[in-house]
Short mmCIF file of C-alpha atoms in Angstrom, two decimals:
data_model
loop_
_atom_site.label_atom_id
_atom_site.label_comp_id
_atom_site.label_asym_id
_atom_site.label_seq_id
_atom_site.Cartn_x
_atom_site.Cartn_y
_atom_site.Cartn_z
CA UNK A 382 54.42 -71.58 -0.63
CA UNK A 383 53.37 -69.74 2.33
CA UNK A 384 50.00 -69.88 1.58
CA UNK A 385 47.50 -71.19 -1.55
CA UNK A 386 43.83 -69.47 -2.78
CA UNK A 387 42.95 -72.89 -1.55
CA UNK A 388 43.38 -72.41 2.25
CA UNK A 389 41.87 -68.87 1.75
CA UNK A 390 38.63 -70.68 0.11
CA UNK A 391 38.94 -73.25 2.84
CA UNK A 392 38.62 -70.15 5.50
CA UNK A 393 36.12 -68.97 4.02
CA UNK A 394 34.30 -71.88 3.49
CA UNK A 395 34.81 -72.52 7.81
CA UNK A 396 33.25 -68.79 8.06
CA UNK A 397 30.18 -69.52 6.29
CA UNK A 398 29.62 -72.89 7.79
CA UNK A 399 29.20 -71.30 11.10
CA UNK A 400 26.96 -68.99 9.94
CA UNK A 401 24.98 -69.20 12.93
CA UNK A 402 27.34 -67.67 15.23
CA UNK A 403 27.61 -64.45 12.92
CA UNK A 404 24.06 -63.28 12.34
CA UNK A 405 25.26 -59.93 10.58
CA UNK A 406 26.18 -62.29 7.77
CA UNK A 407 26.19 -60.37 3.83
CA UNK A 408 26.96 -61.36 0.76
CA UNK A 409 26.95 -59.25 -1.98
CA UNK A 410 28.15 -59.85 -5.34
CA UNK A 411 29.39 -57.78 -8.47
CA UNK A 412 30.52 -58.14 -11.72
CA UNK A 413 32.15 -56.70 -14.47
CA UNK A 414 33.21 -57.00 -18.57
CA UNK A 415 35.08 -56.35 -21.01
CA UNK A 416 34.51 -56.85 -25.01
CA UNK A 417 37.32 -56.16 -27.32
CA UNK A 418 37.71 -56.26 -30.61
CA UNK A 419 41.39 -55.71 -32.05
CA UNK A 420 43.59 -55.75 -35.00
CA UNK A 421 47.24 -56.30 -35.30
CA UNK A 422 48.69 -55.33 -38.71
CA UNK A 423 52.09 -57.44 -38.61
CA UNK A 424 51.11 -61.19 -38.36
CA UNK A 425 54.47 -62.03 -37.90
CA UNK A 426 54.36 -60.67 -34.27
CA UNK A 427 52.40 -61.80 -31.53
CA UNK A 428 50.45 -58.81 -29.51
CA UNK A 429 49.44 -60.51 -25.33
CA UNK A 430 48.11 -57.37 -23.20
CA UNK A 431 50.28 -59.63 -20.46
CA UNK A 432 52.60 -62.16 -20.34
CA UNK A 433 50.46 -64.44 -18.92
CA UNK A 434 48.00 -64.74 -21.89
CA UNK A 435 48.29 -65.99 -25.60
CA UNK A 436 49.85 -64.38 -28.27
CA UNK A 437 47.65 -63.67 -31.04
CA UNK A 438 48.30 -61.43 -34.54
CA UNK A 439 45.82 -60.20 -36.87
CA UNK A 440 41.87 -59.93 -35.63
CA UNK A 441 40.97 -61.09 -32.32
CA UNK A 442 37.79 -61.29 -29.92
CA UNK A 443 39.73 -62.71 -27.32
CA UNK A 444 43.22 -61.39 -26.18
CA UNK A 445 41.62 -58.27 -24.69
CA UNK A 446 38.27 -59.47 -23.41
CA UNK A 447 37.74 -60.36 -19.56
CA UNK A 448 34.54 -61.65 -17.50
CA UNK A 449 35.12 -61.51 -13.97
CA UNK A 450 32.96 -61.79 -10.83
CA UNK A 451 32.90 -61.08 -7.14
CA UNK A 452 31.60 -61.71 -3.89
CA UNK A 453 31.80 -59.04 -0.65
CA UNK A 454 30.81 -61.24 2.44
CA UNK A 455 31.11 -59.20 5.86
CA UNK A 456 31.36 -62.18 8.22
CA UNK A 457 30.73 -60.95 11.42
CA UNK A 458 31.82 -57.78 13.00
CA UNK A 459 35.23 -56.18 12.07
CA UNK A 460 35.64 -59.39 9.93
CA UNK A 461 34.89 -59.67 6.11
CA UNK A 462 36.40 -61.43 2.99
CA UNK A 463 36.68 -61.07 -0.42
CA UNK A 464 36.78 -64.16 -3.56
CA UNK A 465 37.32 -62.31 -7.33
CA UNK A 466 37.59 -64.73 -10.26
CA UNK A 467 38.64 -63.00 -13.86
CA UNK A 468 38.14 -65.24 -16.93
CA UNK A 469 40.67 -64.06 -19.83
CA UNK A 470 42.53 -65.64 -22.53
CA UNK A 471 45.53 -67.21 -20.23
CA UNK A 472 47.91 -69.35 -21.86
CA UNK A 473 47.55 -72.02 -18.83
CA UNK A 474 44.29 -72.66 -18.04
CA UNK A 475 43.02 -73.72 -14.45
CA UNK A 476 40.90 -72.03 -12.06
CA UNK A 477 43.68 -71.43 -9.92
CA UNK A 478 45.26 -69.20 -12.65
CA UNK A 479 41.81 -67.29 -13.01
CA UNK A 480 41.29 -67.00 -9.35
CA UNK A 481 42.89 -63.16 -8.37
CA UNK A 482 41.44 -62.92 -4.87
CA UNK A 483 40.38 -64.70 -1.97
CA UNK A 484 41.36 -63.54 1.02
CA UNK A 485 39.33 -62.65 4.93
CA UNK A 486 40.41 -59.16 6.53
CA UNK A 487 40.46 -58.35 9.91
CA UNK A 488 39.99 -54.64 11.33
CA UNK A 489 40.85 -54.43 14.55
CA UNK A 490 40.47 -50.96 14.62
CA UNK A 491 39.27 -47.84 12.27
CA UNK A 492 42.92 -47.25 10.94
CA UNK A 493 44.25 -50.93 10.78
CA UNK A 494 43.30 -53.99 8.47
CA UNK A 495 44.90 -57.48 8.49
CA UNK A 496 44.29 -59.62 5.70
CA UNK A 497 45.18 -63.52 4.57
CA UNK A 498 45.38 -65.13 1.48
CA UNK A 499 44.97 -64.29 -1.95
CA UNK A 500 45.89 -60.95 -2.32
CA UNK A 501 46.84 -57.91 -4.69
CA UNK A 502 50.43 -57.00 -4.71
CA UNK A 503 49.61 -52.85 -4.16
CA UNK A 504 52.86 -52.22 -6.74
CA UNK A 505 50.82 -50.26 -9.01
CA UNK A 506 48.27 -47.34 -9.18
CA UNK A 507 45.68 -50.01 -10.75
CA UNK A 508 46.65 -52.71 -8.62
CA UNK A 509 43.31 -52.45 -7.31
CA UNK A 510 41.00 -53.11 -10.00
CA UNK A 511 43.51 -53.66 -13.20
CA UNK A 512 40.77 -55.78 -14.85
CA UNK A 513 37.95 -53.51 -14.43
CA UNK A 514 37.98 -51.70 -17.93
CA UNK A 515 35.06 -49.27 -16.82
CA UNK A 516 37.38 -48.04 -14.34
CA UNK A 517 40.45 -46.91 -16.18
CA UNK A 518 40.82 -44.64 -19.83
CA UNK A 519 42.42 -46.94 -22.15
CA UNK A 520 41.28 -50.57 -23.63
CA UNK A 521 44.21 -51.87 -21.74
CA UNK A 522 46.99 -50.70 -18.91
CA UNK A 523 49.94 -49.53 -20.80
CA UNK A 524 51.73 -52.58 -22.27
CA UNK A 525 55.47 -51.58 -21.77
CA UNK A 526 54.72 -51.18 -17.79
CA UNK A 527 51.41 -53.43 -17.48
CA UNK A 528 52.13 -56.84 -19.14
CA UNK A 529 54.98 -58.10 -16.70
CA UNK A 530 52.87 -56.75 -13.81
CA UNK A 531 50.13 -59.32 -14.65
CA UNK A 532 52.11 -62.22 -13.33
CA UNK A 533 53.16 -60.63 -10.21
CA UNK A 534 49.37 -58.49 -9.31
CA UNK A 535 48.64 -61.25 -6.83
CA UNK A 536 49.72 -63.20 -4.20
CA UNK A 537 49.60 -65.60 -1.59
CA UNK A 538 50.52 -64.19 1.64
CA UNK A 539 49.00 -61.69 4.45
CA UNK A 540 49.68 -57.91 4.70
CA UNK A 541 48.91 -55.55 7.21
CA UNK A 542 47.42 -51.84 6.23
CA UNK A 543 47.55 -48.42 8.09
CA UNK A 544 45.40 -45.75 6.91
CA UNK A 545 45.27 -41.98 8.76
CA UNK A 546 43.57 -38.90 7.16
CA UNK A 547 46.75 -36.12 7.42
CA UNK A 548 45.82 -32.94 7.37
CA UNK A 549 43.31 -32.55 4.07
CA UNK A 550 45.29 -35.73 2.89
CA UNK A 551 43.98 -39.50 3.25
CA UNK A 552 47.35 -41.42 3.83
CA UNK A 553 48.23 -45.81 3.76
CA UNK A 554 51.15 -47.86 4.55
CA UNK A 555 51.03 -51.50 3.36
CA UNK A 556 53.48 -53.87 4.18
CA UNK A 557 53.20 -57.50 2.79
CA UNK A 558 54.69 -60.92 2.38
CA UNK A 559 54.25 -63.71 0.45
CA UNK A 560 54.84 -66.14 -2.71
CA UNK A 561 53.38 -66.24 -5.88
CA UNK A 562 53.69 -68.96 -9.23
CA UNK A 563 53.41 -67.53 -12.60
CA UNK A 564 51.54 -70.17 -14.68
CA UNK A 565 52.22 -68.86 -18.10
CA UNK A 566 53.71 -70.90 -21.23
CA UNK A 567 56.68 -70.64 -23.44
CA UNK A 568 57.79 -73.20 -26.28
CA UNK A 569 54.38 -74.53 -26.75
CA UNK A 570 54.91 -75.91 -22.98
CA UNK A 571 53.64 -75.10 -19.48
CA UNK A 572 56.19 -72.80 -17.69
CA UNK A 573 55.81 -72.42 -13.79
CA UNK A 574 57.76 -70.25 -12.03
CA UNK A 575 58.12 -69.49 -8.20
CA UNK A 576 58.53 -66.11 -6.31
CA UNK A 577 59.73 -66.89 -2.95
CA UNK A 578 60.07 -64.60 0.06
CA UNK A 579 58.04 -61.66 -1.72
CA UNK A 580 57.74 -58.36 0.70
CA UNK A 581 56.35 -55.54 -0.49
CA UNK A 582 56.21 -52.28 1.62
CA UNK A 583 54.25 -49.51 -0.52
CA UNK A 584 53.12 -46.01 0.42
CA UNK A 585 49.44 -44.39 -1.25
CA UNK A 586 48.73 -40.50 -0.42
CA UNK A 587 45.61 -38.83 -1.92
CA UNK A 588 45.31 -34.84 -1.63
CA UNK A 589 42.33 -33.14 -3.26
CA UNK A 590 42.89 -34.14 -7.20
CA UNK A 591 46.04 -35.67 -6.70
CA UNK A 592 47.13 -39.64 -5.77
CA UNK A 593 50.38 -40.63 -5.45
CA UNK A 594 52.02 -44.43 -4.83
CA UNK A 595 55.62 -45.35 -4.02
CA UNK A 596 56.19 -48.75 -3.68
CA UNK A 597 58.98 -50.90 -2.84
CA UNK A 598 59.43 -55.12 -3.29
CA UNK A 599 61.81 -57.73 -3.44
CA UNK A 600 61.54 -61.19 -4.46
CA UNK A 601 63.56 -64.51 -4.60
CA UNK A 602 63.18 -66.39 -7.76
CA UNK A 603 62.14 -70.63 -6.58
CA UNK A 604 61.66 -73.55 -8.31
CA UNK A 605 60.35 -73.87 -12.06
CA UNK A 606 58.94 -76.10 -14.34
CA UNK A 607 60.08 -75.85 -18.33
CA UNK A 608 61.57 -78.79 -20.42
CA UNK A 609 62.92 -76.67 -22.91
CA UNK A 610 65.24 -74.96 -20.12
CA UNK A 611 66.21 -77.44 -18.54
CA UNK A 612 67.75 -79.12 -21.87
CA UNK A 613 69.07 -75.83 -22.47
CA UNK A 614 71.02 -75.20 -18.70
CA UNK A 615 72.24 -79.27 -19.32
CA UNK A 616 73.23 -78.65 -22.31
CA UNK A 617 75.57 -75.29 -21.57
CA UNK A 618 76.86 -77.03 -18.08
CA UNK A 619 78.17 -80.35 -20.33
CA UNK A 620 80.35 -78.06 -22.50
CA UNK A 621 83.93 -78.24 -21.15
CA UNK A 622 84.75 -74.83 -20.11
CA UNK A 623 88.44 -75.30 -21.86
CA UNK A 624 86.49 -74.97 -25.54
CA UNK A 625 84.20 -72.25 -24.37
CA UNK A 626 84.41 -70.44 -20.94
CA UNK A 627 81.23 -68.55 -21.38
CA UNK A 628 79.27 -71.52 -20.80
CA UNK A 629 78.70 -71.57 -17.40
CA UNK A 630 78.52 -68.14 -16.70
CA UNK A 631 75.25 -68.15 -19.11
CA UNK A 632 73.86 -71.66 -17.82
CA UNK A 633 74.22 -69.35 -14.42
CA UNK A 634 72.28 -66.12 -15.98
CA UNK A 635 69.13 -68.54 -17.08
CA UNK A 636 68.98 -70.67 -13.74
CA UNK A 637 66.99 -69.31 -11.28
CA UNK A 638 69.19 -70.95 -8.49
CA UNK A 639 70.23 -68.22 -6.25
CA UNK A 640 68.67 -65.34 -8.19
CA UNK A 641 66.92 -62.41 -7.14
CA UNK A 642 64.19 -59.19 -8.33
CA UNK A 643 64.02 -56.04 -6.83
CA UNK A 644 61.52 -53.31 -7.45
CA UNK A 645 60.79 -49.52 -7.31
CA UNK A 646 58.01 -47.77 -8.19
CA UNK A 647 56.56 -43.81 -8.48
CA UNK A 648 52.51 -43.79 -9.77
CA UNK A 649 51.03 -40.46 -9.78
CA UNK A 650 47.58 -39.42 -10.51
CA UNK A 651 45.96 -35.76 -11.49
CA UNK A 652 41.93 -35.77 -11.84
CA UNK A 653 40.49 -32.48 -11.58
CA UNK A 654 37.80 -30.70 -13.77
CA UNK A 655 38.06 -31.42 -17.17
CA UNK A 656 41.46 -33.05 -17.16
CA UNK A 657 42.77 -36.54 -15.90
CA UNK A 658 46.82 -36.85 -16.22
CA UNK A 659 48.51 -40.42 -14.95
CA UNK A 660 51.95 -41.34 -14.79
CA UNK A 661 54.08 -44.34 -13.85
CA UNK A 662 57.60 -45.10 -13.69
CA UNK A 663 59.22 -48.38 -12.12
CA UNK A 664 62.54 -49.85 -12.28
CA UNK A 665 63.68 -53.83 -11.90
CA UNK A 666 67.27 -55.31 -10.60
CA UNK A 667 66.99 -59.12 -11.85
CA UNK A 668 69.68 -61.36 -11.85
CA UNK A 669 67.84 -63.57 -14.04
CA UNK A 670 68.32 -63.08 -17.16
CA UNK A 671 64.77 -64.20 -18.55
CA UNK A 672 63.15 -61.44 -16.51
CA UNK A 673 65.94 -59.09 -17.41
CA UNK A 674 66.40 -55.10 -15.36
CA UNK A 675 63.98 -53.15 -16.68
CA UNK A 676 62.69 -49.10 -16.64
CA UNK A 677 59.29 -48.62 -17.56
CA UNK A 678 57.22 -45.91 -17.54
CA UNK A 679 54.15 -43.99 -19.25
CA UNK A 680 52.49 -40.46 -19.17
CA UNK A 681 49.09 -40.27 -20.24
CA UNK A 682 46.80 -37.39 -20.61
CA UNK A 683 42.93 -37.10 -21.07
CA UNK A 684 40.25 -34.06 -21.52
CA UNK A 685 36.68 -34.39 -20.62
CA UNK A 686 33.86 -33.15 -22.87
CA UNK A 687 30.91 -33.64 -22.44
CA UNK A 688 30.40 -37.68 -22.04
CA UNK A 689 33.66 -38.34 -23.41
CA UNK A 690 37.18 -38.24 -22.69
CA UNK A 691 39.70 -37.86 -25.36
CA UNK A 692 42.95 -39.46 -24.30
CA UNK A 693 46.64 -40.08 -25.44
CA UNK A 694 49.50 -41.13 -24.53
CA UNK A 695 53.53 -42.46 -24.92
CA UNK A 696 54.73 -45.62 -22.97
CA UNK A 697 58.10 -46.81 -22.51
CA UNK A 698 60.76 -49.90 -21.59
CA UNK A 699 64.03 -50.81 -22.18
CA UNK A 700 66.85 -52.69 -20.57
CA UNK A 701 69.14 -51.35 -18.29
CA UNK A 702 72.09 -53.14 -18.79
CA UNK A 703 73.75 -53.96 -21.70
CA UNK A 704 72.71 -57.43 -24.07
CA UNK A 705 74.98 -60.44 -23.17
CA UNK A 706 77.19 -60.80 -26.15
CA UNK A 707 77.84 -64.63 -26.69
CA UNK A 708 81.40 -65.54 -27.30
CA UNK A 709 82.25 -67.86 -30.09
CA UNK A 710 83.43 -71.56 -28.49
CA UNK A 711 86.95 -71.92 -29.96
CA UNK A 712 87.85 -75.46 -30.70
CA UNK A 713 91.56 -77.49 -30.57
CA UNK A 714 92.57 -77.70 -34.43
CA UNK A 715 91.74 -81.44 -35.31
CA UNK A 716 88.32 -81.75 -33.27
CA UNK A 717 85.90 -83.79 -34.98
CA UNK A 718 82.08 -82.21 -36.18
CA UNK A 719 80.27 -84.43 -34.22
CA UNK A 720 81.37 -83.02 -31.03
CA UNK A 721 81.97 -78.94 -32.42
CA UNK A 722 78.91 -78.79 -34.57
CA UNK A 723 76.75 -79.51 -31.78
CA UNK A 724 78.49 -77.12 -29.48
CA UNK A 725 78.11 -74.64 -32.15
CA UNK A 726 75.11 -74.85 -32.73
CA UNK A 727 74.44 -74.60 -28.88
CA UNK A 728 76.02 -71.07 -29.07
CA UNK A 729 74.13 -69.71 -32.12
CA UNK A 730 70.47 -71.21 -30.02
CA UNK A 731 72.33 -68.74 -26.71
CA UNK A 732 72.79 -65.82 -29.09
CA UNK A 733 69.05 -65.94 -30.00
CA UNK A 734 67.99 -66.89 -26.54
CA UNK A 735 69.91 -63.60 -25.22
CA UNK A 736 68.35 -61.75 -27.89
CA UNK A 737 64.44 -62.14 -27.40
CA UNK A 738 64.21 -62.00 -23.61
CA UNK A 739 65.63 -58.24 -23.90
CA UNK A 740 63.26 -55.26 -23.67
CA UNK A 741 63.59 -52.39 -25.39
CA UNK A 742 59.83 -50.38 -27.30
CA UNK A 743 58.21 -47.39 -27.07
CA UNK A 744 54.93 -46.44 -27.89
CA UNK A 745 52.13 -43.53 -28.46
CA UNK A 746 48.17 -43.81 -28.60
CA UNK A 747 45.18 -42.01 -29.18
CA UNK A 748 41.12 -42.84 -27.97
CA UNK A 749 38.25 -42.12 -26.78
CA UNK A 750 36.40 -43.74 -23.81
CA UNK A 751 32.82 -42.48 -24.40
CA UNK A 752 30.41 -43.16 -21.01
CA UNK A 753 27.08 -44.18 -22.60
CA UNK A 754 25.33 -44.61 -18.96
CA UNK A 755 26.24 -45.36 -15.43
CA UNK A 756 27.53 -48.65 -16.03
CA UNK A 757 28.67 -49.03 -19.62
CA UNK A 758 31.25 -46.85 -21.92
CA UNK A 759 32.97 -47.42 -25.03
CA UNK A 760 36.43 -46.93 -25.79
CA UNK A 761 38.28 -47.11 -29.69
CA UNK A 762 42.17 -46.79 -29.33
CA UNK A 763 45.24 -46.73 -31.81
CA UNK A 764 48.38 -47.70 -30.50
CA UNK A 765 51.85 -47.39 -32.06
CA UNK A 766 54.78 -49.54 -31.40
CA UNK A 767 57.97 -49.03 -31.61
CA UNK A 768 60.20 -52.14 -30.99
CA UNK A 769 64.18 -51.32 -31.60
CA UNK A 770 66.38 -54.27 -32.52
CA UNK A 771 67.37 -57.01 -29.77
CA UNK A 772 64.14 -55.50 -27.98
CA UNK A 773 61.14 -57.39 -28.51
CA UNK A 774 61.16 -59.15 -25.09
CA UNK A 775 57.03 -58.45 -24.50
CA UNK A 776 56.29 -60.05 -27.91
CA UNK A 777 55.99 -63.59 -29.51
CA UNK A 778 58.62 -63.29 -32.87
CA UNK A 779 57.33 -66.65 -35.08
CA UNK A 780 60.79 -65.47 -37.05
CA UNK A 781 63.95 -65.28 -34.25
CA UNK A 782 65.85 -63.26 -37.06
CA UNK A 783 62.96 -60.27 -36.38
CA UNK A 784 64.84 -60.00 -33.14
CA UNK A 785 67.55 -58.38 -35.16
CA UNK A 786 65.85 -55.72 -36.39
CA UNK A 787 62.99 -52.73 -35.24
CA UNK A 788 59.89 -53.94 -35.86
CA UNK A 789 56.73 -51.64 -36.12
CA UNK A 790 53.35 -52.75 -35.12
CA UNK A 791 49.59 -50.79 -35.23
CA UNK A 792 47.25 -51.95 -33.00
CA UNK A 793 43.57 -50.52 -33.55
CA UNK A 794 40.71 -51.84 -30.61
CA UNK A 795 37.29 -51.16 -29.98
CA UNK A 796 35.93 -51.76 -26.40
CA UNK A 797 32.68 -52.19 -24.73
CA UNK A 798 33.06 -52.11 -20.72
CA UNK A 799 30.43 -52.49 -18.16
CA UNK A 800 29.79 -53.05 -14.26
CA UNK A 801 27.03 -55.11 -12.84
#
């Protein structure tokens, strides 16, 4: 890793220690919450806002609800830092997977900023403040583009920022680099894995009502930590490849060894009068198949009256390349069961494997975000989801055979959000 929130907490920590040689010193700190209350009605599928937190059907308290906390701390002149820490209902726990920022900046001038260490990706129009329900319309980012981005909206790294006003226009360049580890879990086990090498180069231009992003990143895949896949890659690498040739081309597909994501991205925002319009669309090349190639996108509409804003919208993801159909091993005639069962039984566990990592759901909703006072609103939402066969890659199946077929889900949530 090119850098850890650690050394950015250790900078900081050296900046405040020598206090005495900055005497414009500030710290000022800021919070903000969210309380949600939500109901799944299919408790045979697992709803997570992200893939990053826990899985949960039925009522919950927890899967949408988020504390966070942060400090501003201008250092000394042209210097300043930032530490954020977001508490939410992550499958791993440790403060290093609830830590989002921590990071000093450096401006050497009015249009430049240099910053270093724990830092937000920029990939998306909320990549900002994606936590901050108060700021946004909906109880939570849209799912089908939002709940990969969780694992990738920070890293560890430094970027450098160029901002102009253009004409009537505000415009900023960003280019980064960096690593990141997703800490999330899968098979009841802790599952780490590494993005080496990450650069991101991404593009923001705000006109009057209008906000646009186009953003561009690519990312090696590193080292990771599962049991459950390592087993699995043995297993499919000990087959011989006479019985069934397939093997290692698969074992290849779920190894991150030599694998690669890629990522493009068009956000665009409308807020003018009575009527706030949003729209994302992004589009993955993975060759790993556990993070398969994705398009994602959402539209989403809302009308002011009054104190409230009546919203809805349609989200949407799906694969773009065809499922990896898993050829049959073919065995010599006379080979005992004790060495074909097992094999076959390692192909029907690949068919299944293939099946749930694949992405393919759509979506609509409805709500109201009501502002009851400068720092507190209310939101209720109903969400619809659509999830076709082989394409329930963003949820937990406690049946693999659901895999197999569309699956419906209704999500109702009500939502208190504040600032502080």
């Amino acid at each position: 890793m090119l850098f850890r929130g650690t050394i950015a907490i250790a900078i900081l920590a050296t900046f405040a220690a020598n206090k005495t040689y900055a005497n414009d010193i500030d710290v000022q700190f800021s919070g903000f919450a969210s309380l949600t209350l939500s109901y799944t009605d299919d408790s045979d599928i697992g709803f997570a806002s992200s893939y990053s937190n826990v899985n949960e059907s039925g009522f919950s308290a927890t899967r949408d609800s988020i504390l966070g906390g942060q400090a501003n701390i201008s250092l000394a002149k042209n210097w300043d830092s930032v530490v954020q820490l977001v508490i939410q209902d992550h499958a791993f726990k440790s403060f290093d997977n609830f830590l989002e920022l921590a990071f000093v900046r450096y401006r050497p001038s009015r249009n430049w900023a240099i910053r270093a260490g724990r830092l937000n990706s920029d990939l998306y129009l909320l990549s900002e403040y994606p936590y901050v329900g108060y700021a946004y319309l909906w109880v939570r980012p849209p799912h089908s583009y939002y709940s990969f981005a969780n694992i990738a909206g920070n890293f560890d790294g430094i970027d450098v920022e160029y901002s102009k006003a253009i004409n009537d226009g505000f415009l900023r360049l960003k280019l980064a680099y960096g690593s990141s580890t997703a800490k999330i879990q899968a098979y009841n086990d802790d599952f780490f894995i590494d993005f080496d090498n990450l650069t991101t180069l991404s593009a923001t231009y705000s006109l009057d009502a209008w906000t646009m992003r186009f953003s561009l990143s690519r990312s090696n895949f590193g080292d990771y930590k599962l049991t459950a896949l390592d087993e699995f890659i043995t297993a499919l690498d000990l087959v011989p490849q006479s019985i069934w040739p397939q093997a290692q081309s698969i074992s290849n597909k779920f190894n991150t060894k030599g694998n690669s994501i890629e990522y493009a991205a068009f956000g665009v925002t409308y807020d003018n009068n009575n009527w706030l319009i949003q729209s994302e669309l992004g589009i993955s090349e993975s060759d790993w198949i556990i993070a398969p190639s994705v398009f994602s996108t959402y539209i989403s509409a809302g009308y002011r009256v009054d104190n409230a804003i009546f919203y809805t919208g349609f989200t949407a993801a799906k694969n773009r390349h065809d499922v990896v159909e898993v050829n049959s091993p073919i065995f010599p005639p006379g080979t005992p069961e004790q060495f074909s069962v097992p094999i076959q039984q390692l192909a029907v566990a690949t068919q299944s494997s293939v099946q749930i990592t694949n992405v393919h759901q759509h979506s609509v909703n409805v709500g109201v975000k009501w502002h009851f006072s400068d720092r507190l609103v209310f939101k209720a939402q109903l969400d619809r989801f659509d999830i076709k066969p082989q394409g329930a890659g963003l949820w937990s199946l406690s049946n693999p055979a659901d895999a197999n077929k569309s699956n419906k889900v209704h999500i109702l949530s009500l939502n208190a959000s504040m600032v502080f």
